[in-house]
Tab-separated table of C-alpha atoms and ligand atoms in Angstrom:
chain	number	residue	atom	x	y	z
A	1	MET	CA	0.000	0.000	0.000
A	2	ASP	CA	1.357	3.458	-0.903
A	3	ARG	CA	2.350	5.981	1.747
A	4	ILE	CA	3.112	9.671	1.563
A	5	ARG	CA	6.151	11.109	3.291
A	6	ILE	CA	6.185	14.793	4.163
A	7	VAL	CA	8.915	16.858	5.770
A	8	GLY	CA	7.320	19.969	7.228
A	9	GLY	CA	8.534	23.518	7.594
A	10	ARG	CA	8.711	24.700	3.977
A	11	GLU	CA	6.713	27.623	2.635
A	12	LEU	CA	4.543	27.095	-0.436
A	13	ASN	CA	5.253	29.402	-3.350
A	14	GLY	CA	3.998	29.000	-6.900
A	15	VAL	CA	0.989	28.010	-8.947
A	16	ILE	CA	-1.375	25.120	-8.268
A	17	PRO	CA	-3.734	24.283	-11.142
A	18	ILE	CA	-7.207	23.368	-9.887
A	19	SER	CA	-8.759	20.237	-11.406
A	20	GLY	CA	-12.339	19.577	-12.423
A	21	ALA	CA	-14.635	18.920	-9.454
A	22	LYS	CA	-15.034	15.308	-8.402
A	23	ASN	CA	-18.442	16.035	-6.885
A	24	ALA	CA	-19.670	17.556	-10.139
A	25	ALA	CA	-18.064	14.985	-12.442
A	26	LEU	CA	-19.749	12.039	-10.695
A	27	PRO	CA	-23.409	13.138	-11.135
A	28	LEU	CA	-22.637	14.440	-14.647
A	29	MET	CA	-21.264	11.046	-15.633
A	30	ILE	CA	-24.342	9.373	-14.139
A	31	ALA	CA	-26.565	11.689	-16.207
A	32	SER	CA	-25.173	10.012	-19.342
A	33	LEU	CA	-27.555	7.122	-18.557
A	34	LEU	CA	-30.485	9.394	-19.453
A	35	THR	CA	-29.794	9.496	-23.184
A	36	PRO	CA	-28.877	7.030	-25.955
A	37	GLU	CA	-26.724	9.789	-27.461
A	38	THR	CA	-23.171	10.736	-26.505
A	39	LEU	CA	-22.470	12.996	-23.533
A	40	THR	CA	-19.003	14.527	-23.771
A	41	LEU	CA	-17.528	15.814	-20.519
A	42	GLU	CA	-14.443	18.010	-20.479
A	43	ASN	CA	-12.208	18.723	-17.500
A	44	VAL	CA	-12.885	15.378	-15.810
A	45	PRO	CA	-10.347	14.761	-13.024
A	46	ASP	CA	-8.270	11.598	-13.105
A	47	LEU	CA	-9.312	10.153	-9.749
A	48	ALA	CA	-9.991	6.707	-8.330
A	49	ASP	CA	-13.688	7.562	-7.780
A	50	VAL	CA	-14.119	8.683	-11.395
A	51	ASN	CA	-12.461	5.543	-12.730
A	52	ARG	CA	-14.563	3.384	-10.425
A	53	LEU	CA	-17.745	5.068	-11.639
A	54	LEU	CA	-16.685	4.406	-15.252
A	55	ARG	CA	-16.602	0.698	-14.375
A	56	ILE	CA	-20.022	0.889	-12.695
A	57	LEU	CA	-21.547	2.673	-15.687
A	58	GLY	CA	-19.904	0.130	-18.003
A	59	ASN	CA	-21.818	-2.548	-16.143
A	60	HIS	CA	-25.075	-0.848	-17.152
A	61	GLY	CA	-23.964	-0.657	-20.786
A	62	VAL	CA	-22.298	2.769	-20.976
A	63	ASP	CA	-19.353	2.820	-23.388
A	64	HIS	CA	-16.714	5.398	-22.676
A	65	MET	CA	-13.793	6.828	-24.534
A	66	VAL	CA	-11.133	8.943	-22.910
A	67	GLU	CA	-9.719	11.431	-25.397
A	68	GLY	CA	-5.955	11.112	-25.329
A	69	ARG	CA	-3.610	13.896	-24.358
A	70	ARG	CA	-1.806	15.373	-27.297
A	71	PHE	CA	1.957	15.448	-27.586
A	72	GLY	CA	3.231	18.463	-25.686
A	73	ASP	CA	0.178	18.778	-23.429
A	74	SER	CA	1.136	19.467	-19.826
A	75	PRO	CA	0.314	16.752	-17.284
A	76	ASP	CA	-2.274	19.204	-15.931
A	77	ALA	CA	-4.240	19.144	-19.198
A	78	SER	CA	-7.672	17.931	-18.227
A	79	ARG	CA	-9.326	14.790	-19.538
A	80	THR	CA	-12.274	14.692	-21.877
A	81	ILE	CA	-14.490	11.631	-21.625
A	82	ARG	CA	-17.208	10.629	-24.065
A	83	LEU	CA	-19.976	8.536	-22.525
A	84	SER	CA	-22.491	6.738	-24.606
A	85	ALA	CA	-25.403	4.761	-23.122
A	86	ARG	CA	-26.915	3.591	-26.414
A	87	ASP	CA	-28.354	0.439	-24.871
A	88	ILE	CA	-28.854	-0.094	-21.175
A	89	VAL	CA	-27.993	-3.754	-20.706
A	90	ASP	CA	-28.476	-4.088	-16.956
A	91	THR	CA	-30.594	-2.071	-14.497
A	92	THR	CA	-28.997	-3.615	-11.402
A	93	ALA	CA	-26.134	-1.945	-9.541
A	94	PRO	CA	-24.638	-4.631	-7.306
A	95	TYR	CA	-23.409	-4.316	-3.744
A	96	GLU	CA	-19.774	-5.034	-4.670
A	97	LEU	CA	-19.717	-1.818	-6.732
A	98	VAL	CA	-22.077	0.541	-4.868
A	99	SER	CA	-20.611	-0.217	-1.431
A	100	LYS	CA	-17.258	1.269	-2.524
A	101	MET	CA	-18.674	4.648	-3.517
A	102	ARG	CA	-21.841	6.122	-2.129
A	103	ALA	CA	-22.519	8.482	-5.045
A	104	SER	CA	-22.957	5.503	-7.362
A	105	PHE	CA	-26.344	4.966	-5.678
A	106	TRP	CA	-27.539	7.957	-7.722
A	107	VAL	CA	-27.713	5.741	-10.855
A	108	VAL	CA	-31.111	4.746	-9.476
A	109	ALA	CA	-32.698	7.941	-10.865
A	110	PRO	CA	-31.660	7.831	-14.554
A	111	LEU	CA	-32.119	4.043	-14.759
A	112	LEU	CA	-35.639	4.369	-13.385
A	113	ALA	CA	-36.451	7.337	-15.620
A	114	ARG	CA	-35.236	5.679	-18.788
A	115	MET	CA	-35.990	1.984	-18.195
A	116	GLY	CA	-38.922	2.120	-15.753
A	117	GLU	CA	-36.934	-0.005	-13.341
A	118	ALA	CA	-33.784	0.045	-11.249
A	119	LYS	CA	-32.360	-2.227	-8.608
A	120	VAL	CA	-29.526	-0.612	-6.699
A	121	SER	CA	-27.757	-1.845	-3.605
A	122	LEU	CA	-28.061	0.276	-0.485
A	123	PRO	CA	-24.690	2.009	-0.073
A	124	GLY	CA	-24.257	0.707	3.478
A	125	GLY	CA	-22.403	2.334	6.374
A	126	CYS	CA	-19.556	4.689	5.804
A	127	ALA	CA	-16.730	6.196	7.771
A	128	ILE	CA	-18.517	9.511	8.316
A	129	GLY	CA	-21.789	8.385	9.837
A	130	THR	CA	-24.797	6.430	8.705
A	131	ARG	CA	-25.637	8.566	5.625
A	132	PRO	CA	-29.088	7.179	4.803
A	133	VAL	CA	-30.862	7.368	1.413
A	134	ASP	CA	-34.414	7.791	2.765
A	135	LEU	CA	-34.799	11.256	1.211
A	136	LEU	CA	-33.671	10.044	-2.209
A	137	ILE	CA	-36.280	7.282	-2.020
A	138	MET	CA	-38.908	9.789	-0.870
A	139	ALA	CA	-38.206	11.924	-3.958
A	140	LEU	CA	-38.561	8.952	-6.316
A	141	GLU	CA	-41.829	7.919	-4.636
A	142	LYS	CA	-43.221	11.442	-5.004
A	143	LEU	CA	-42.506	11.144	-8.717
A	144	GLY	CA	-44.664	8.016	-8.829
A	145	ALA	CA	-42.125	5.246	-8.385
A	146	LYS	CA	-42.957	2.163	-6.387
A	147	VAL	CA	-40.009	1.451	-4.136
A	148	GLU	CA	-39.337	-1.745	-2.241
A	149	ILE	CA	-36.333	-2.584	-0.150
A	150	GLU	CA	-35.426	-6.224	-0.309
A	151	ALA	CA	-32.257	-8.017	0.766
A	152	GLY	CA	-30.213	-4.829	0.898
A	153	TYR	CA	-31.390	-3.576	-2.487
A	154	VAL	CA	-33.630	-0.661	-3.395
A	155	HIS	CA	-35.950	-1.882	-6.122
A	156	ALA	CA	-37.741	1.008	-7.822
A	157	THR	CA	-40.285	0.570	-10.593
A	158	ALA	CA	-42.426	2.958	-12.621
A	159	SER	CA	-44.026	0.830	-15.315
A	160	ARG	CA	-46.059	3.732	-16.666
A	161	GLY	CA	-43.281	6.283	-16.307
A	162	LEU	CA	-42.624	8.993	-13.730
A	163	ARG	CA	-44.967	11.962	-13.171
A	164	GLY	CA	-43.991	15.469	-12.134
A	165	ALA	CA	-44.691	16.352	-8.480
A	166	GLU	CA	-43.798	18.666	-5.635
A	167	ILE	CA	-40.844	17.383	-3.639
A	168	GLU	CA	-40.013	19.142	-0.399
A	169	PHE	CA	-36.842	17.991	1.315
A	170	PRO	CA	-37.017	18.247	5.132
A	171	LYS	CA	-33.225	18.567	5.115
A	172	VAL	CA	-30.902	19.960	2.453
A	173	THR	CA	-29.406	17.055	0.519
A	174	VAL	CA	-27.064	17.322	-2.435
A	175	GLY	CA	-27.571	13.725	-3.556
A	176	GLY	CA	-31.346	14.056	-3.069
A	177	THR	CA	-31.423	17.173	-5.253
A	178	HIS	CA	-29.307	15.499	-7.980
A	179	THR	CA	-31.569	12.445	-7.868
A	180	ALA	CA	-34.779	14.473	-8.043
A	181	MET	CA	-33.501	16.577	-10.980
A	182	MET	CA	-32.384	13.542	-12.986
A	183	ALA	CA	-35.613	11.633	-12.330
A	184	ALA	CA	-37.888	14.611	-13.059
A	185	ALA	CA	-36.117	15.774	-16.240
A	186	THR	CA	-38.064	13.325	-18.417
A	187	ALA	CA	-41.127	12.842	-16.158
A	188	GLN	CA	-44.567	13.773	-17.440
A	189	GLY	CA	-45.496	17.289	-16.329
A	190	ALA	CA	-43.917	19.759	-13.951
A	191	THR	CA	-41.861	19.181	-10.787
A	192	ARG	CA	-41.010	21.605	-8.024
A	193	ILE	CA	-38.154	20.860	-5.658
A	194	LEU	CA	-38.395	22.793	-2.402
A	195	ASN	CA	-35.515	23.251	0.040
A	196	ALA	CA	-33.196	22.121	-2.754
A	197	ALA	CA	-29.420	22.044	-2.246
A	198	ARG	CA	-27.792	25.187	-3.689
A	199	GLU	CA	-24.293	23.771	-4.137
A	200	PRO	CA	-22.410	24.783	-7.325
A	201	GLU	CA	-22.374	21.084	-8.310
A	202	VAL	CA	-26.203	21.137	-8.420
A	203	VAL	CA	-26.033	24.184	-10.705
A	204	ASP	CA	-23.507	22.391	-12.910
A	205	LEU	CA	-25.687	19.281	-13.237
A	206	ALA	CA	-28.737	21.407	-14.102
A	207	ALA	CA	-26.731	23.306	-16.733
A	208	CYS	CA	-25.615	20.061	-18.354
A	209	LEU	CA	-29.122	18.545	-18.242
A	210	ASN	CA	-30.438	21.711	-19.907
A	211	LYS	CA	-27.836	21.339	-22.672
A	212	MET	CA	-29.207	17.794	-23.084
A	213	GLY	CA	-32.665	19.276	-23.642
A	214	ALA	CA	-34.092	19.389	-20.118
A	215	LYS	CA	-36.069	22.392	-18.880
A	216	ILE	CA	-34.753	23.135	-15.413
A	217	SER	CA	-34.830	26.577	-13.844
A	218	GLY	CA	-33.855	27.899	-10.433
A	219	ALA	CA	-30.814	25.660	-9.790
A	220	GLY	CA	-28.647	27.480	-7.244
A	221	ARG	CA	-31.762	28.651	-5.398
A	222	SER	CA	-33.853	26.741	-2.857
A	223	GLU	CA	-36.679	26.216	-5.295
A	224	ILE	CA	-36.032	24.393	-8.558
A	225	GLU	CA	-38.646	23.986	-11.279
A	226	ILE	CA	-38.515	21.294	-13.899
A	227	GLU	CA	-40.771	20.973	-16.905
A	228	GLY	CA	-40.570	17.328	-18.004
A	229	VAL	CA	-39.494	16.681	-21.602
A	230	GLY	CA	-40.025	13.546	-23.708
A	231	ARG	CA	-36.374	12.681	-24.205
A	232	LEU	CA	-32.876	13.982	-23.701
A	233	ASN	CA	-30.103	14.234	-26.271
A	234	GLY	CA	-26.322	14.234	-26.215
A	235	ALA	CA	-24.333	17.339	-25.268
A	236	ARG	CA	-20.876	18.668	-24.486
A	237	HIS	CA	-20.177	20.108	-21.056
A	238	ARG	CA	-17.149	21.262	-19.071
A	239	VAL	CA	-16.963	20.176	-15.426
A	240	LEU	CA	-16.622	23.154	-13.078
A	241	PRO	CA	-13.399	23.638	-11.046
A	242	ASP	CA	-13.153	21.762	-7.767
A	243	ARG	CA	-13.959	24.199	-4.956
A	244	ILE	CA	-12.976	21.669	-2.296
A	245	GLU	CA	-9.588	21.053	-3.884
A	246	ALA	CA	-9.108	24.831	-4.196
A	247	GLY	CA	-10.167	25.392	-0.573
A	248	THR	CA	-7.823	22.642	0.584
A	249	TYR	CA	-4.781	24.213	-1.100
A	250	ALA	CA	-5.853	27.656	0.102
A	251	ILE	CA	-5.780	26.305	3.662
A	252	ALA	CA	-2.449	24.565	2.954
A	253	ALA	CA	-0.941	27.888	1.829
A	254	ALA	CA	-2.254	29.629	4.939
A	255	MET	CA	-0.797	26.843	7.079
A	256	ALA	CA	2.652	26.659	5.493
A	257	GLY	CA	2.950	30.363	4.690
A	258	GLY	CA	4.079	31.674	1.302
A	259	ASP	CA	2.231	32.808	-1.793
A	260	VAL	CA	0.185	30.461	-3.965
A	261	LEU	CA	-2.000	31.081	-7.007
A	262	LEU	CA	-4.846	28.567	-7.270
A	263	ALA	CA	-5.164	28.723	-11.035
A	264	GLY	CA	-8.707	28.381	-12.309
A	265	ALA	CA	-10.325	28.445	-8.840
A	266	GLU	CA	-13.658	30.249	-8.596
A	267	ALA	CA	-13.819	32.448	-5.524
A	268	GLY	CA	-17.617	32.707	-5.628
A	269	ALA	CA	-17.937	28.981	-4.944
A	270	LEU	CA	-15.617	29.318	-1.968
A	271	GLN	CA	-16.491	32.640	-0.372
A	272	ASN	CA	-17.302	31.416	3.116
A	273	ALA	CA	-14.051	29.469	3.429
A	274	LEU	CA	-12.003	32.360	2.003
A	275	ASP	CA	-13.597	34.725	4.533
A	276	ALA	CA	-12.563	32.328	7.311
A	277	LEU	CA	-8.988	32.294	5.963
A	278	VAL	CA	-8.853	36.087	5.893
A	279	ALA	CA	-10.113	36.160	9.488
A	280	ALA	CA	-7.330	33.712	10.342
A	281	GLY	CA	-4.733	36.114	8.928
A	282	ALA	CA	-4.224	35.070	5.303
A	283	GLN	CA	-4.405	37.515	2.412
A	284	VAL	CA	-6.724	36.516	-0.403
A	285	ALA	CA	-6.822	38.183	-3.817
A	286	VAL	CA	-9.190	37.215	-6.626
A	287	SER	CA	-8.294	37.717	-10.288
A	288	ASN	CA	-9.194	36.350	-13.714
A	289	GLU	CA	-6.515	33.727	-13.253
A	290	GLY	CA	-7.948	32.355	-10.028
A	291	VAL	CA	-7.467	32.929	-6.313
A	292	ARG	CA	-4.170	33.916	-4.717
A	293	VAL	CA	-3.524	33.109	-1.069
A	294	LYS	CA	-0.621	34.586	0.880
A	295	ARG	CA	0.580	34.529	4.444
A	296	ASN	CA	3.824	36.101	5.461
A	297	GLY	CA	5.296	36.202	8.914
A	298	ALA	CA	2.343	36.931	11.158
A	299	GLY	CA	0.808	34.102	13.163
A	300	LEU	CA	-2.647	32.626	12.681
A	301	SER	CA	-5.656	33.972	14.557
A	302	PRO	CA	-8.268	31.563	15.923
A	303	VAL	CA	-11.560	31.501	13.983
A	304	ASP	CA	-14.775	29.654	14.869
A	305	VAL	CA	-16.549	27.918	12.008
A	306	GLU	CA	-19.768	25.952	11.709
A	307	THR	CA	-20.428	23.768	8.689
A	308	ALA	CA	-23.646	24.355	6.744
A	309	PRO	CA	-25.106	23.643	3.313
A	310	PHE	CA	-23.908	25.991	0.547
A	311	PRO	CA	-23.249	28.917	0.748
A	312	GLY	CA	-22.184	28.115	4.313
A	313	PHE	CA	-18.819	26.706	5.368
A	314	PRO	CA	-18.462	23.335	3.565
A	315	THR	CA	-18.304	20.177	5.637
A	316	ASP	CA	-15.757	18.914	3.096
A	317	LEU	CA	-13.291	21.569	4.345
A	318	GLN	CA	-13.953	21.101	8.051
A	319	ALA	CA	-11.068	18.692	8.695
A	320	GLN	CA	-8.611	20.861	6.748
A	321	PHE	CA	-9.641	24.022	8.621
A	322	MET	CA	-9.298	22.207	11.916
A	323	ALA	CA	-5.729	21.278	10.939
A	324	LEU	CA	-5.045	24.971	10.327
A	325	MET	CA	-6.529	25.982	13.685
A	326	THR	CA	-4.218	23.603	15.557
A	327	ARG	CA	-1.498	26.241	14.984
A	328	ALA	CA	-3.599	29.338	15.761
A	329	LYS	CA	-2.696	31.678	18.596
A	330	GLY	CA	-5.673	30.855	20.785
A	331	ASP	CA	-8.777	28.673	20.972
A	332	SER	CA	-11.303	27.999	18.241
A	333	ARG	CA	-14.592	26.091	17.992
A	334	ILE	CA	-15.375	23.951	14.980
A	335	THR	CA	-18.969	22.781	14.756
A	336	GLU	CA	-20.039	20.025	12.369
A	337	THR	CA	-23.751	20.181	11.562
A	338	ILE	CA	-23.980	18.044	8.397
A	339	PHE	CA	-22.512	14.672	9.289
A	340	GLU	CA	-22.356	12.883	12.610
A	341	ASN	CA	-19.049	11.234	13.345
A	342	ARG	CA	-17.014	13.425	11.025
A	343	PHE	CA	-14.249	14.020	13.540
A	344	MET	CA	-12.198	10.923	12.822
A	345	HIS	CA	-9.185	13.115	12.015
A	346	VAL	CA	-9.042	14.489	15.590
A	347	GLN	CA	-7.141	11.562	17.068
A	348	GLU	CA	-4.656	11.527	14.232
A	349	LEU	CA	-4.062	15.292	14.473
A	350	ALA	CA	-3.404	14.688	18.169
A	351	ARG	CA	-0.585	12.315	17.179
A	352	LEU	CA	1.116	15.323	15.595
A	353	GLY	CA	0.754	17.292	18.837
A	354	ALA	CA	-2.604	19.030	18.304
A	355	ARG	CA	-4.795	19.735	21.339
A	356	ILE	CA	-8.435	19.132	20.479
A	357	ARG	CA	-11.355	18.251	22.750
A	358	LEU	CA	-14.631	16.904	21.406
A	359	GLU	CA	-18.008	17.843	22.865
A	360	GLY	CA	-20.740	16.290	20.743
A	361	ASP	CA	-20.707	17.994	17.371
A	362	VAL	CA	-18.190	20.630	18.498
A	363	ALA	CA	-14.405	20.356	18.407
A	364	LEU	CA	-12.590	22.759	20.730
A	365	VAL	CA	-9.137	23.412	19.324
A	366	GLU	CA	-6.444	24.896	21.496
A	367	GLY	CA	-3.740	26.273	19.229
A	368	VAL	CA	-0.214	25.010	19.906
A	369	GLU	CA	3.221	26.503	19.207
A	370	ARG	CA	4.486	23.517	17.299
A	371	LEU	CA	3.390	20.281	15.696
A	372	GLU	CA	5.764	17.375	15.358
A	373	GLY	CA	5.864	14.823	12.539
A	374	ALA	CA	4.631	11.275	13.236
A	375	PRO	CA	3.174	8.282	11.418
A	376	VAL	CA	-0.557	8.837	10.893
A	377	MET	CA	-3.396	7.173	9.092
A	378	ALA	CA	-6.749	8.378	7.922
A	379	THR	CA	-10.225	7.023	7.546
A	380	ASP	CA	-11.694	9.180	4.817
A	381	LEU	CA	-10.807	11.477	2.015
A	382	ARG	CA	-10.992	14.894	3.661
A	383	ALA	CA	-9.508	13.623	6.924
A	384	SER	CA	-6.469	12.310	5.031
A	385	VAL	CA	-5.753	15.631	3.439
A	386	SER	CA	-6.113	17.426	6.788
A	387	LEU	CA	-3.179	15.322	7.968
A	388	VAL	CA	-1.162	16.401	4.939
A	389	ILE	CA	-1.905	20.043	5.807
A	390	ALA	CA	-0.851	19.567	9.419
A	391	ALA	CA	2.295	17.763	8.272
A	392	LEU	CA	3.310	20.739	6.098
A	393	ALA	CA	3.687	22.804	9.269
A	394	ALA	CA	5.002	20.048	11.532
A	395	GLU	CA	8.644	19.730	12.463
A	396	GLY	CA	10.306	16.672	10.986
A	397	GLU	CA	8.835	13.803	9.047
A	398	THR	CA	5.226	12.667	8.815
A	399	MET	CA	4.247	9.439	7.101
A	400	VAL	CA	0.608	9.344	5.965
A	401	ASN	CA	-0.669	5.800	5.572
A	402	ARG	CA	-3.737	4.567	3.660
A	403	VAL	CA	-3.127	6.947	0.796
A	404	TYR	CA	-5.881	5.384	-1.305
A	405	HIS	CA	-8.309	7.777	0.399
A	406	LEU	CA	-6.377	10.721	-1.045
A	407	ASP	CA	-6.362	9.165	-4.493
A	408	ARG	CA	-10.167	9.124	-4.436
A	409	GLY	CA	-10.368	12.897	-4.435
A	410	PHE	CA	-7.067	14.693	-5.067
A	411	GLU	CA	-5.470	14.599	-8.487
A	412	ARG	CA	-1.639	14.595	-8.440
A	413	LEU	CA	-1.525	15.887	-4.868
A	414	GLU	CA	2.192	15.303	-4.313
A	415	ALA	CA	3.126	16.877	-7.653
A	416	LYS	CA	0.982	19.948	-7.014
A	417	LEU	CA	2.437	20.533	-3.532
A	418	SER	CA	6.050	19.701	-4.369
A	419	GLY	CA	5.771	22.049	-7.358
A	420	CYS	CA	5.336	24.819	-4.788
A	421	GLY	CA	8.303	23.784	-2.677
A	422	ALA	CA	6.821	21.273	-0.240
A	423	VAL	CA	8.916	18.237	0.588
A	424	ILE	CA	6.426	15.489	-0.158
A	425	GLU	CA	6.822	12.171	-1.918
A	426	ARG	CA	4.899	8.972	-2.497
A	427	LEU	CA	6.495	5.746	-1.372
A	428	SER	CA	5.144	2.722	-3.178
A	429	SER	CA	5.370	-0.672	-1.595
B	501	UD1	C1	-22.409	15.268	-1.065
B	501	UD1	C2	-20.932	15.258	-1.381
B	501	UD1	C3	-20.109	15.202	-0.095
B	501	UD1	C4	-20.513	16.351	0.837
B	501	UD1	C5	-22.023	16.365	1.045
B	501	UD1	C6	-22.503	17.562	1.842
B	501	UD1	C7	-20.755	14.149	-3.526
B	501	UD1	C8	-20.285	12.968	-4.301
B	501	UD1	N1	-20.620	14.088	-2.189
B	501	UD1	O1	-22.706	14.041	-0.418
B	501	UD1	O2	-18.723	15.313	-0.438
B	501	UD1	O3	-19.879	16.176	2.080
B	501	UD1	O4	-22.705	16.379	-0.232
B	501	UD1	O5	-22.104	18.730	1.238
B	501	UD1	O6	-21.205	15.118	-4.077
B	501	UD1	N2	-29.329	12.630	4.362
B	501	UD1	C9	-30.395	11.950	4.882
B	501	UD1	N3	-31.152	11.192	4.034
B	501	UD1	C10	-30.885	11.099	2.708
B	501	UD1	C11	-29.780	11.814	2.175
B	501	UD1	C12	-29.023	12.584	3.033
B	501	UD1	O7	-30.671	11.997	6.083
B	501	UD1	O8	-31.605	10.383	2.000
B	501	UD1	C13	-28.498	13.457	5.265
B	501	UD1	C14	-27.057	12.981	5.353
B	501	UD1	O9	-26.900	11.932	6.262
B	501	UD1	C15	-26.361	14.260	5.778
B	501	UD1	C16	-27.147	15.347	5.059
B	501	UD1	O10	-28.411	14.755	4.731
B	501	UD1	O11	-26.499	14.431	7.154
B	501	UD1	C17	-26.514	15.889	3.806
B	501	UD1	O12	-26.164	14.813	2.951
B	501	UD1	P1	-26.083	14.985	1.369
B	501	UD1	O13	-26.095	16.429	1.025
B	501	UD1	O14	-27.125	14.114	0.758
B	501	UD1	O15	-24.663	14.389	1.044
B	501	UD1	P2	-24.219	13.577	-0.257
B	501	UD1	O16	-25.007	14.037	-1.431
B	501	UD1	O17	-24.169	12.135	0.039
């Protein structure tokens, strides 16, 4: 299993190109199931989760072609993938595949919409809490599906097709909003989604579905309206930049000090986190090229954050921000409101010398003068990268184990950080 070795204490200076967003690419790829024509996606990140989803889609009959890089292209040139679901050959998504990646459950919506049937394994438990799919099922039922749960599978049928309806989510859910939009796009009549997720990835999916012929308005607001259309066609769409990757490197720059341009990052998708970084003492400048983050000399101030659905502070940056706060001059409170049990990184940060106390959904972080390198290991994607951030400011060597979590969500992490002066390398075994 690969490990990552980091020697802390170096500033970061340079340019980090931001990849296409994993959390946008996944639902966009799943949307290819809605049409027999080709959906071409540009700027798709080369990540383990993306490649796994390609295999899952292949199982349903989706052919894919990755357009090759041309001679002379930089390694940062993004991938273009053509997906073509001419014939759906299987409407079952088995446990072996779905259990490895929760988002693959979302295939239930396009399979049901196009084939009138889908049988998809329940995703099962996961390292950051129970993460149920009850609201996704509720949305499908509102649209007229009959849903049965048998032997760990969700079996949804709609023999006479789906019908538009009003779907009100009692809680903001990104996956629920994606599912409802994909299922309603070709339903008969109009659908209204209330208390919809407003995340940029929802806006990106709606934009792509509209290019495919859907009639969706209001994405990015709490109320989304969808006028069902008979069929969807192929389209070409560029995946938006990854705001979580950008936020992660912004926090890394604030932690290590230095001056980093996050090329291609969109500040608007990241405002809350950038505001928190400014409050912590970093300088942030936005330009056409992206977002530039600097911190020179001065120490870090403590900042309290509370995670919330977009446009609030993203839960996917909570672990990274906590790593930053371990070095602040004073105490901070980090409150997690989206996922239970998303503090698995706390014990590992403690191995590097952090002082953090947990009280329910609040982590109380007492800033320390110094962190010290140590062997650590992580249990999920964002937790792993929080350890990398802490290691950048720790004295001596940190060895991060279980690197496969990082490979799920961060494209060329070591190359991007070492390109800015960090001492970081992958050790393969
Ligand atoms: C997506 C993101 C994930 C991010 C999360 C919240 C992808 C691939 N993943 O996950 O990185 O952390 O949004 O921004 O885009 N819930 C229910 N019942 C349901 C569905 C959700 O109770 O049927 C709860 C969840 O347990 C959680 C909350 O709703 O407490 C939000 O979850 P949701 O927005 O659905 O997260 P995902 O779409 O799975």
